[in-house]
CSV table of C-alpha atoms and ligand atoms in Angstrom, one decimal:
chain,number,residue,atom,x,y,z
A,1,MET,CA,132.4,-27.5,296.5
A,2,LYS,CA,132.7,-23.6,296.7
A,3,TYR,CA,135.5,-23.3,294.2
A,4,VAL,CA,135.7,-23.8,290.9
A,5,PRO,CA,139.9,-25.5,290.1
A,6,THR,CA,141.1,-23.9,287.2
A,7,ILE,CA,144.2,-26.7,285.6
A,8,GLY,CA,146.8,-26.0,283.1
A,9,LEU,CA,149.3,-28.5,281.8
A,10,GLU,CA,152.9,-28.0,280.8
A,11,ILE,CA,154.4,-31.4,279.2
A,12,HIS,CA,157.7,-31.7,278.1
A,13,ALA,CA,158.4,-34.8,276.1
A,14,GLU,CA,162.1,-36.3,274.7
A,15,LEU,CA,162.1,-36.8,271.2
A,16,LYS,CA,163.3,-39.7,269.5
A,17,THR,CA,166.2,-38.6,267.3
A,18,GLN,CA,169.1,-40.2,265.8
A,19,THR,CA,171.0,-36.9,267.2
A,20,LYS,CA,171.3,-34.4,269.7
A,21,MET,CA,169.3,-30.7,268.9
A,22,PHE,CA,172.5,-28.7,268.1
A,23,CYS,CA,175.2,-31.1,267.5
A,24,ASP,CA,175.9,-35.0,266.0
A,25,CYS,CA,176.0,-36.8,269.6
A,26,LEU,CA,174.3,-39.7,269.5
A,27,ASN,CA,170.8,-39.1,271.3
A,28,ASP,CA,170.2,-43.0,273.3
A,29,PRO,CA,168.6,-42.8,276.4
A,30,GLU,CA,169.5,-46.2,276.8
A,31,GLU,CA,173.1,-45.3,277.4
A,32,LYS,CA,174.5,-46.7,280.6
A,33,HIS,CA,178.1,-45.3,280.3
A,34,PRO,CA,178.1,-41.7,281.6
A,35,ASN,CA,179.1,-39.1,279.3
A,36,VAL,CA,179.7,-41.4,276.5
A,37,ASN,CA,177.4,-39.2,274.2
A,38,VAL,CA,179.1,-35.9,274.4
A,39,CYS,CA,181.3,-33.4,272.7
A,40,PRO,CA,182.7,-29.5,272.8
A,41,ILE,CA,179.1,-28.2,271.6
A,42,CYS,CA,176.8,-30.0,274.0
A,43,LEU,CA,179.4,-29.6,276.8
A,44,GLY,CA,179.1,-26.0,275.9
A,45,HIS,CA,182.8,-25.1,275.7
A,46,PRO,CA,183.7,-21.5,274.1
A,47,GLY,CA,183.9,-21.0,270.5
A,48,THR,CA,181.9,-23.8,269.2
A,49,LEU,CA,178.7,-23.3,266.9
A,50,PRO,CA,175.6,-25.4,267.3
A,51,VAL,CA,173.4,-26.4,264.2
A,52,ILE,CA,169.8,-27.0,264.4
A,53,ASN,CA,168.6,-30.7,264.1
A,54,GLN,CA,166.1,-30.3,261.2
A,55,LYS,CA,164.4,-34.0,262.2
A,56,ALA,CA,163.7,-32.2,265.7
A,57,VAL,CA,162.0,-28.8,264.0
A,58,GLU,CA,160.0,-31.2,261.8
A,59,ALA,CA,158.6,-33.5,264.4
A,60,VAL,CA,157.2,-30.8,266.5
A,61,ILE,CA,155.7,-29.5,263.5
A,62,LYS,CA,154.2,-33.0,262.8
A,63,VAL,CA,152.9,-32.7,266.3
A,64,GLY,CA,151.4,-29.1,266.1
A,65,MET,CA,149.6,-30.4,262.5
A,66,ALA,CA,148.2,-33.3,264.5
A,67,LEU,CA,146.7,-31.5,267.1
A,68,ASN,CA,145.3,-28.2,264.8
A,69,GLY,CA,147.6,-25.8,265.5
A,70,ASP,CA,149.2,-23.1,263.7
A,71,ILE,CA,152.5,-23.6,262.1
A,72,PRO,CA,153.9,-19.7,262.0
A,73,ALA,CA,156.0,-18.7,259.3
A,74,HIS,CA,158.9,-17.5,261.6
A,75,SER,CA,160.1,-18.7,264.6
A,76,LYS,CA,163.3,-18.2,266.6
A,77,PHE,CA,165.5,-20.0,269.3
A,78,ASP,CA,166.5,-18.0,272.4
A,79,ARG,CA,168.7,-18.2,275.5
A,80,LYS,CA,167.4,-19.0,278.8
A,81,ASN,CA,169.9,-18.0,281.4
A,82,TYR,CA,170.2,-19.6,284.7
A,83,PHE,CA,173.1,-21.5,286.4
A,84,TYR,CA,172.6,-25.3,287.5
A,85,PRO,CA,175.4,-28.1,287.4
A,86,ASP,CA,173.6,-30.6,284.7
A,87,LEU,CA,173.7,-27.3,282.5
A,88,PRO,CA,177.2,-26.8,281.3
A,89,LYS,CA,176.5,-23.8,279.0
A,90,GLY,CA,175.1,-21.8,281.8
A,91,TYR,CA,172.0,-21.5,279.9
A,92,GLN,CA,169.7,-23.5,277.9
A,93,ILE,CA,168.7,-23.0,274.1
A,94,SER,CA,164.7,-22.8,274.4
A,95,GLN,CA,162.4,-20.5,272.6
A,96,TYR,CA,160.7,-17.8,273.7
A,97,ASP,CA,158.2,-15.3,271.9
A,98,LEU,CA,158.2,-16.9,268.5
A,99,PRO,CA,157.3,-21.1,268.9
A,100,LEU,CA,156.9,-23.7,266.3
A,101,VAL,CA,153.4,-24.2,267.4
A,102,PHE,CA,150.7,-21.6,268.4
A,103,GLY,CA,147.4,-22.7,269.3
A,104,GLY,CA,145.7,-26.1,268.6
A,105,SER,CA,143.7,-28.4,270.9
A,106,LEU,CA,142.9,-31.9,272.2
A,107,LYS,CA,140.0,-33.5,274.2
A,108,GLY,CA,138.3,-30.5,274.4
A,109,VAL,CA,141.6,-28.8,275.9
A,110,ARG,CA,143.1,-25.5,273.9
A,111,LEU,CA,146.5,-25.4,273.3
A,112,THR,CA,148.5,-22.6,273.9
A,113,ARG,CA,151.8,-23.0,272.2
A,114,ILE,CA,154.2,-25.8,271.5
A,115,HIS,CA,158.1,-25.2,271.4
A,116,LEU,CA,161.5,-26.4,271.0
A,117,GLU,CA,164.4,-26.5,273.1
A,118,GLU,CA,167.5,-28.7,274.7
A,119,ASP,CA,167.3,-31.3,277.8
A,120,ALA,CA,169.7,-31.0,280.7
A,121,GLY,CA,172.2,-33.4,281.7
A,122,LYS,CA,171.5,-35.7,285.0
A,123,LEU,CA,172.6,-35.3,288.4
A,124,ALA,CA,173.6,-38.4,290.6
A,125,HIS,CA,174.0,-37.7,294.4
A,126,ASP,CA,176.3,-40.0,296.2
A,127,PRO,CA,174.5,-41.6,299.3
A,128,ASP,CA,177.0,-40.5,301.8
A,129,GLY,CA,175.9,-36.9,301.1
A,130,LYS,CA,179.9,-36.3,299.9
A,131,HIS,CA,179.5,-36.3,296.5
A,132,SER,CA,177.1,-35.4,293.2
A,133,LEU,CA,178.2,-36.7,289.7
A,134,VAL,CA,177.3,-35.3,286.3
A,135,ASP,CA,176.2,-37.1,283.3
A,136,PHE,CA,175.9,-35.2,280.1
A,137,ASN,CA,174.4,-38.0,278.2
A,138,ARG,CA,171.3,-36.5,278.2
A,139,ALA,CA,172.7,-32.8,277.6
A,140,GLY,CA,171.4,-31.5,274.3
A,141,VAL,CA,168.6,-34.0,273.7
A,142,PRO,CA,165.9,-32.3,271.8
A,143,LEU,CA,162.8,-31.6,274.3
A,144,MET,CA,159.4,-30.6,273.1
A,145,GLU,CA,157.6,-28.3,275.3
A,146,LEU,CA,153.7,-28.2,275.3
A,147,VAL,CA,151.4,-25.9,277.0
A,148,THR,CA,147.6,-26.0,277.7
A,149,GLU,CA,145.2,-23.1,278.5
A,150,PRO,CA,143.8,-23.5,281.6
A,151,ASP,CA,140.7,-25.3,280.5
A,152,ILE,CA,141.1,-28.2,282.8
A,153,LYS,CA,138.5,-28.9,285.6
A,154,ILE,CA,139.4,-31.9,287.1
A,155,ALA,CA,142.1,-34.5,287.6
A,156,GLU,CA,140.9,-37.0,285.5
A,157,GLN,CA,140.6,-34.8,282.4
A,158,ALA,CA,144.3,-33.6,283.2
A,159,VAL,CA,145.3,-37.6,283.1
A,160,GLU,CA,142.7,-38.5,280.0
A,161,PHE,CA,144.4,-35.1,278.1
A,162,ALA,CA,147.9,-36.4,279.1
A,163,LYS,CA,147.1,-40.5,278.2
A,164,GLU,CA,145.7,-39.1,275.0
A,165,LEU,CA,148.5,-37.1,274.4
A,166,GLN,CA,150.9,-39.8,275.0
A,167,LEU,CA,149.2,-42.4,272.6
A,168,ILE,CA,149.7,-39.2,269.8
A,169,PHE,CA,153.3,-38.8,270.2
A,170,ARG,CA,153.8,-42.8,269.8
A,171,TYR,CA,151.2,-43.0,266.8
A,172,LEU,CA,153.6,-40.3,265.3
A,173,GLY,CA,156.6,-41.8,266.0
A,174,VAL,CA,158.2,-38.7,267.6
A,175,SER,CA,158.6,-39.7,271.6
A,176,ASP,CA,158.3,-42.9,273.3
A,177,ALA,CA,157.1,-40.8,275.9
A,178,ASP,CA,157.4,-43.6,278.8
A,179,MET,CA,156.6,-41.3,281.9
A,180,GLU,CA,158.6,-43.3,284.4
A,181,LEU,CA,161.8,-43.0,282.1
A,182,GLY,CA,161.1,-39.1,282.5
A,183,GLN,CA,160.8,-39.1,278.6
A,184,MET,CA,157.1,-37.4,279.1
A,185,ARG,CA,157.1,-34.9,282.4
A,186,VAL,CA,154.2,-33.1,283.5
A,187,GLU,CA,153.6,-30.2,285.1
A,188,ALA,CA,150.1,-29.2,286.7
A,189,ASN,CA,149.3,-25.2,287.3
A,190,VAL,CA,146.6,-25.4,289.8
A,191,SER,CA,144.1,-22.7,291.2
A,192,LEU,CA,141.0,-21.9,292.9
A,193,LYS,CA,138.6,-19.2,292.7
A,194,PRO,CA,135.1,-18.8,294.9
A,195,LEU,CA,132.2,-20.4,293.1
A,196,ALA,CA,130.0,-17.3,293.9
A,197,THR,CA,132.2,-15.3,291.6
A,198,SER,CA,132.7,-17.2,289.0
A,199,ASP,CA,133.1,-14.7,286.6
A,200,SER,CA,136.0,-13.2,288.7
A,201,PRO,CA,139.6,-13.5,287.4
A,202,LEU,CA,141.4,-16.5,288.1
A,203,GLY,CA,142.9,-17.4,291.4
A,204,VAL,CA,146.5,-17.5,292.6
A,205,LYS,CA,148.6,-20.3,290.7
A,206,VAL,CA,150.6,-22.9,292.1
A,207,GLU,CA,152.9,-24.9,289.9
A,208,VAL,CA,153.4,-28.6,290.7
A,209,LYS,CA,156.4,-30.4,289.7
A,210,ASN,CA,158.0,-33.8,289.6
A,211,ILE,CA,154.8,-35.7,288.3
A,212,ASN,CA,156.1,-39.2,286.8
A,213,SER,CA,153.1,-41.1,285.8
A,214,PHE,CA,149.4,-41.0,285.2
A,215,LYS,CA,148.4,-41.8,289.0
A,216,ALA,CA,150.7,-38.9,290.2
A,217,VAL,CA,148.9,-36.5,287.8
A,218,HIS,CA,145.8,-37.4,289.2
A,219,ASP,CA,146.6,-37.4,293.0
A,220,ALA,CA,148.8,-34.5,292.5
A,221,ILE,CA,145.8,-32.3,291.3
A,222,GLU,CA,143.6,-34.1,293.7
A,223,TYR,CA,145.7,-33.4,296.7
A,224,GLU,CA,146.4,-29.6,295.6
A,225,ILE,CA,142.7,-28.7,294.9
A,226,LYS,CA,142.0,-30.1,298.6
A,227,ARG,CA,145.0,-28.1,300.0
A,228,GLN,CA,144.1,-24.9,298.4
A,229,ALA,CA,140.4,-25.2,299.3
A,230,GLU,CA,141.2,-25.8,303.0
A,231,LEU,CA,143.1,-23.1,302.9
A,232,LEU,CA,140.6,-20.6,301.7
A,233,ASP,CA,138.0,-22.5,304.0
A,234,LYS,CA,140.3,-21.2,307.1
A,235,GLY,CA,140.7,-17.2,305.3
A,236,GLU,CA,144.2,-17.6,304.3
A,237,LYS,CA,146.3,-16.8,301.2
A,238,ILE,CA,147.1,-18.9,298.4
A,239,HIS,CA,151.1,-18.0,297.8
A,240,GLN,CA,152.1,-18.4,294.2
A,241,GLU,CA,154.8,-21.0,294.4
A,242,THR,CA,156.3,-24.2,292.6
A,243,ARG,CA,155.3,-27.1,294.8
A,244,GLY,CA,157.0,-30.5,294.2
A,245,TRP,CA,155.0,-34.0,294.1
A,246,ASP,CA,156.1,-36.1,297.1
A,247,ASP,CA,155.2,-39.7,295.7
A,248,VAL,CA,156.2,-41.6,299.0
A,249,HIS,CA,154.2,-39.3,301.4
A,250,LEU,CA,151.4,-38.5,298.7
A,251,LYS,CA,151.4,-34.8,299.0
A,252,THR,CA,153.1,-31.3,297.4
A,253,VAL,CA,155.7,-29.8,299.0
A,254,SER,CA,157.0,-26.0,298.5
A,255,GLN,CA,160.0,-25.9,296.7
A,256,ARG,CA,160.5,-22.1,296.1
A,257,SER,CA,157.8,-19.0,296.2
A,258,LYS,CA,157.4,-16.0,293.5
A,259,GLU,CA,159.8,-14.0,295.4
A,260,GLU,CA,162.4,-16.4,294.7
A,261,ALA,CA,161.4,-17.0,291.2
A,262,HIS,CA,164.2,-16.9,288.4
A,263,ASP,CA,164.6,-14.1,286.0
A,264,TYR,CA,165.7,-16.1,283.0
A,265,ARG,CA,166.9,-13.2,281.2
A,266,TYR,CA,165.8,-14.2,277.6
A,267,PHE,CA,167.6,-13.1,274.8
A,268,PRO,CA,167.6,-14.3,271.2
A,269,GLU,CA,170.5,-17.2,270.3
A,270,PRO,CA,173.1,-14.7,268.6
A,271,ASP,CA,174.7,-18.3,267.3
A,272,LEU,CA,171.5,-19.7,265.2
A,273,PRO,CA,170.0,-17.7,262.3
A,274,PRO,CA,165.9,-17.4,262.8
A,275,LEU,CA,163.7,-20.4,261.4
A,276,ASP,CA,162.4,-19.3,258.1
A,277,LEU,CA,159.2,-22.3,258.4
A,278,SER,CA,158.1,-21.4,254.8
A,279,LYS,CA,161.6,-23.1,253.9
A,280,PHE,CA,160.2,-26.7,255.2
A,281,ASN,CA,157.8,-28.5,253.2
A,282,LEU,CA,154.4,-28.7,255.5
A,283,GLY,CA,153.0,-30.8,252.8
A,284,ASP,CA,155.3,-33.5,253.0
A,285,ILE,CA,155.5,-33.5,256.9
A,286,LYS,CA,151.4,-33.6,256.9
A,287,LYS,CA,151.4,-36.8,255.0
A,288,GLU,CA,153.6,-38.7,257.5
A,289,ILE,CA,150.9,-38.2,259.8
A,290,PRO,CA,149.0,-41.5,260.2
A,291,GLU,CA,145.4,-42.3,261.1
A,292,LEU,CA,145.3,-40.9,264.8
A,293,PRO,CA,144.3,-42.8,267.6
A,294,GLN,CA,140.4,-41.4,267.4
A,295,GLU,CA,140.0,-42.0,264.2
A,296,LYS,CA,140.9,-45.5,264.8
A,297,ARG,CA,138.8,-45.4,267.8
A,298,VAL,CA,135.6,-44.4,265.7
A,299,ARG,CA,136.5,-46.7,262.5
A,300,PHE,CA,136.9,-49.7,264.4
A,301,VAL,CA,133.7,-49.3,266.1
A,302,LYS,CA,132.2,-49.2,262.9
A,303,GLU,CA,134.0,-51.9,261.3
A,304,PHE,CA,134.3,-54.2,263.7
A,305,ASN,CA,131.6,-53.6,266.0
A,306,LEU,CA,133.8,-54.3,269.0
A,307,LYS,CA,133.3,-52.6,272.5
A,308,PRO,CA,134.7,-49.7,273.7
A,309,GLU,CA,137.2,-51.3,276.2
A,310,GLN,CA,138.5,-53.9,273.9
A,311,ILE,CA,139.0,-51.2,271.3
A,312,GLU,CA,140.9,-49.0,273.7
A,313,ILE,CA,143.5,-52.1,274.4
A,314,LEU,CA,143.9,-52.5,270.4
A,315,ILE,CA,144.3,-48.6,269.8
A,316,ALA,CA,146.9,-48.2,272.6
A,317,ASP,CA,149.7,-50.3,270.4
A,318,ARG,CA,149.7,-49.1,266.8
A,319,GLU,CA,151.5,-51.6,265.5
A,320,MET,CA,149.1,-54.3,267.6
A,321,ALA,CA,146.2,-52.4,265.8
A,322,ASN,CA,147.5,-52.7,262.6
A,323,PHE,CA,148.3,-56.5,263.3
A,324,PHE,CA,144.8,-57.0,264.3
A,325,GLU,CA,143.4,-55.6,261.3
A,326,GLU,CA,146.0,-56.9,258.8
A,327,SER,CA,144.3,-60.6,260.2
A,328,ILE,CA,141.0,-59.4,260.0
A,329,SER,CA,141.3,-59.1,256.2
A,330,GLU,CA,142.8,-62.4,255.6
A,331,LEU,CA,139.6,-64.1,257.3
A,332,GLU,CA,137.7,-66.1,254.4
A,333,THR,CA,134.7,-66.5,255.8
A,334,GLU,CA,131.7,-64.7,254.1
A,335,ASP,CA,129.2,-65.2,256.8
A,336,LYS,CA,128.6,-62.5,259.2
A,337,GLU,CA,128.1,-64.6,262.4
A,338,ASN,CA,131.4,-66.7,261.6
A,339,LEU,CA,133.0,-63.0,261.0
A,340,GLN,CA,132.2,-61.5,264.2
A,341,ARG,CA,133.0,-64.9,266.2
A,342,GLU,CA,136.4,-64.9,264.5
A,343,THR,CA,137.2,-61.3,265.0
A,344,GLU,CA,136.4,-62.0,268.5
A,345,LEU,CA,138.9,-64.6,268.7
A,346,ILE,CA,141.6,-62.7,266.5
A,347,LEU,CA,141.1,-60.2,269.8
A,348,ASN,CA,141.2,-62.5,272.5
A,349,TYR,CA,144.5,-64.6,271.2
A,350,LEU,CA,146.1,-61.1,270.0
A,351,THR,CA,145.9,-59.3,273.3
A,352,SER,CA,146.0,-62.1,275.6
A,353,ASP,CA,147.9,-65.1,274.4
A,354,LEU,CA,150.1,-63.6,271.5
A,355,ARG,CA,151.1,-60.6,273.5
A,356,GLY,CA,152.1,-62.9,276.5
A,357,VAL,CA,154.5,-65.0,274.2
A,358,MET,CA,156.0,-61.9,272.8
A,359,ALA,CA,156.4,-60.3,276.2
A,360,GLU,CA,157.8,-63.4,277.4
A,361,GLN,CA,160.6,-63.8,274.1
A,362,GLY,CA,161.3,-60.1,274.4
A,363,ILE,CA,160.0,-59.1,270.8
A,364,GLY,CA,157.8,-56.8,269.7
A,365,PHE,CA,155.5,-56.5,266.7
A,366,HIS,CA,157.8,-55.9,264.3
A,367,GLU,CA,160.2,-58.8,265.2
A,368,ASN,CA,157.4,-61.1,265.6
A,369,LYS,CA,157.8,-63.9,262.9
A,370,LEU,CA,153.9,-64.8,262.8
A,371,THR,CA,152.3,-63.1,260.0
A,372,PRO,CA,148.8,-61.9,260.2
A,373,GLU,CA,147.7,-64.7,257.2
A,374,ASN,CA,149.3,-67.2,259.4
A,375,PHE,CA,147.8,-65.9,262.4
A,376,ALA,CA,144.1,-65.8,260.8
A,377,ASP,CA,144.9,-69.4,259.3
A,378,LEU,CA,145.5,-70.7,263.2
A,379,ILE,CA,142.4,-68.6,264.1
A,380,GLU,CA,140.1,-70.3,261.4
A,381,LEU,CA,141.7,-73.8,262.4
A,382,ILE,CA,140.2,-72.7,266.2
A,383,SER,CA,136.9,-71.5,265.3
A,384,HIS,CA,136.1,-74.7,262.7
A,385,GLY,CA,137.2,-77.1,265.7
A,386,LYS,CA,140.2,-78.4,264.1
A,387,ILE,CA,142.5,-77.7,267.1
A,388,SER,CA,142.0,-77.7,270.6
A,389,SER,CA,143.0,-74.3,272.5
A,390,ARG,CA,146.0,-76.3,274.1
A,391,THR,CA,147.0,-77.2,271.0
A,392,ALA,CA,146.6,-73.6,269.5
A,393,LYS,CA,148.5,-72.0,272.3
A,394,ASP,CA,151.5,-74.3,271.7
A,395,LEU,CA,151.3,-73.7,267.9
A,396,LEU,CA,151.3,-70.2,268.5
A,397,ARG,CA,154.6,-69.8,271.0
A,398,GLU,CA,156.1,-71.8,268.2
A,399,MET,CA,154.8,-69.8,265.3
A,400,ALA,CA,156.1,-66.4,267.0
A,401,GLU,CA,159.4,-67.5,267.8
A,402,LYS,CA,160.1,-69.4,264.1
A,403,GLY,CA,157.0,-68.4,261.9
A,404,GLY,CA,155.3,-71.3,259.6
A,405,ASP,CA,151.9,-72.4,258.3
A,406,PRO,CA,149.8,-73.8,260.9
A,407,ASN,CA,148.1,-76.1,258.5
A,408,ILE,CA,151.3,-77.6,258.0
A,409,LEU,CA,152.9,-77.3,261.2
A,410,LEU,CA,149.8,-79.5,262.5
A,411,GLN,CA,150.3,-82.4,259.8
A,412,GLU,CA,153.7,-82.4,260.8
A,413,LYS,CA,152.9,-83.2,264.2
A,414,GLY,CA,150.0,-85.0,263.9
A,415,LEU,CA,148.1,-82.7,266.1
A,416,GLU,CA,144.6,-82.0,264.4
A,417,GLN,CA,141.8,-82.4,266.2
A,418,VAL,CA,139.2,-85.6,265.7
A,419,SER,CA,135.7,-83.9,264.7
A,420,ASP,CA,134.8,-86.7,262.7
A,421,GLU,CA,131.6,-88.3,264.4
A,422,THR,CA,132.0,-91.8,263.6
A,423,ALA,CA,135.5,-92.0,265.0
A,424,LEU,CA,134.4,-90.1,268.2
A,425,GLY,CA,131.0,-92.3,268.6
A,426,GLU,CA,133.4,-95.4,268.9
A,427,VAL,CA,135.3,-93.7,271.9
A,428,VAL,CA,132.1,-92.3,273.7
A,429,LYS,CA,130.9,-96.1,273.4
A,430,LYS,CA,134.2,-97.1,275.4
A,431,ILE,CA,134.1,-94.7,277.9
A,432,ILE,CA,130.7,-95.5,278.9
A,433,GLU,CA,131.3,-99.1,279.4
A,434,ALA,CA,134.5,-98.6,281.2
A,435,ASN,CA,132.7,-96.0,283.5
A,436,PRO,CA,129.6,-97.1,284.8
A,437,ALA,CA,129.2,-95.1,288.1
A,438,ALA,CA,129.7,-91.7,286.4
A,439,VAL,CA,127.2,-92.9,283.8
A,440,ALA,CA,124.7,-93.5,286.7
A,441,ASP,CA,125.8,-90.3,288.5
A,442,TYR,CA,124.9,-88.6,284.8
A,443,LYS,CA,121.5,-90.5,284.7
A,444,LYS,CA,120.5,-89.0,288.1
A,445,GLY,CA,121.4,-85.4,287.1
A,446,LYS,CA,124.8,-84.6,288.0
A,447,GLU,CA,126.3,-82.3,285.1
A,448,ALA,CA,129.6,-82.7,286.5
A,449,ALA,CA,129.7,-86.6,285.4
A,450,LEU,CA,129.1,-85.7,281.6
A,451,GLN,CA,132.5,-83.3,282.4
A,452,PHE,CA,134.3,-86.6,283.8
A,453,LEU,CA,132.9,-88.5,280.8
A,454,VAL,CA,134.2,-85.8,278.1
A,455,GLY,CA,137.4,-85.4,280.1
A,456,LYS,CA,138.4,-89.6,279.9
A,457,ALA,CA,137.4,-89.5,276.0
A,458,ILE,CA,139.8,-86.5,275.2
A,459,GLY,CA,142.6,-88.6,277.3
A,460,GLU,CA,141.4,-91.4,275.2
A,461,LEU,CA,141.9,-89.3,272.4
A,462,LYS,CA,145.7,-88.0,273.5
A,463,GLY,CA,144.0,-84.7,273.8
A,464,LYS,CA,143.0,-84.4,270.3
A,465,GLY,CA,139.2,-85.0,270.6
A,466,ASN,CA,136.7,-82.1,269.9
A,467,PRO,CA,135.2,-81.2,273.4
A,468,GLN,CA,132.0,-79.7,271.9
A,469,ILE,CA,131.5,-82.6,269.7
A,470,LEU,CA,132.1,-85.3,272.4
A,471,GLN,CA,129.5,-83.6,275.0
A,472,LYS,CA,126.7,-83.6,272.0
A,473,LEU,CA,127.5,-87.5,271.9
A,474,PHE,CA,127.7,-88.1,275.5
A,475,LYS,CA,124.4,-86.5,275.4
A,476,GLU,CA,122.7,-88.1,272.6
A,477,THR,CA,124.2,-91.7,273.8
A,478,LEU,CA,122.8,-91.2,277.0
A,479,SER,CA,119.3,-90.1,276.7
B,501,ZN,ZN1,177.1,-33.1,271.1
């Protein structure tokens, strides 16, 4: 390409605080009834006074620290004036020149700032086009805005940055950051400049809004780079404007040009005192930052000898990563090879079977009745060939629901797998006598016949025969 793309991101995230930003109303994104969590403050009634939510300020400071930003000694809130039906006060309390965090970086992308503001309400438009309804439950919910420097060069890098940021928000417990639910919203500023004059100033910036998924982040940026390149190729000028991403037609559409851009007439919020951040206990906030995804990745590679893609599945959920680690620590084997095999068994049963059962039962790791200790016991039973994978899956389902020690459950149910070679040898002899045709096929070199015989033996043992040992015994007897 003849142009160098320059991309910067603005990311909003709703904070998971108990109450709203400036009042005691519940901050509950799950609330389905409109206008329940409202009061004169978040409805902007005259004569009311906002009070700053300390937890929201601390959450933003925590994010700033996790991303190596600077926390200034002083900060303040400002009024951003504009009219929109979902904004009851006629202005939004935001931060203009003194945000809570300056600088920082993530995945090689520098951050400009992070500030705190309040969210707006939600409009619902009647399909007949005659009415619009407004719900103020979300009005006044704490909203964090993070702005990057224009350091991003390609769409993939923007996606990688946004995904890692979402993971960090979740690790810090400040936001669930679900993009589909609008808890995290991405805007991309995209500009192109000719390659030949790469030290020239940046090209004209186009801001893309309404991006509601990681795929849309990627597609919207790719589309905008292509659109601008085609215009420049034709010798046309790029207009500074705001465009929206159309998820149905997969294109950006013009929303407003620079001439129509708002002048927000920011001024310091007169109802709130300036924030003296030196009064916050920054040391205590720092202590609440857990091991972050990147540190965990590096440590898991070293400690568990797993593939990067396996580790990625684990660390995508902090509770799951913790459960994995606690389960490993309960394993009793000293042998290195055994340990590696059981580690992989834990990983597989955890990320597929257990997660599947929990999804079916609609429970998370904190509601799961299965303890890491009992889970490790179950893995050892599988590893030592004492139970079949079918029995393991059944036990796992029961243990996730009700808890319990798998060794005791096994005895109670009489499900223990038969691995005793003498007992199995008797069954092998019996099956060979009863199936002469399959035996003849196997002797002619048909491997499938062996599986058939093993299956017959397992059936005879009501599912409790160890398939590996049975296979070995059949081979020995028939050789
Ligand atoms: Zn309120």
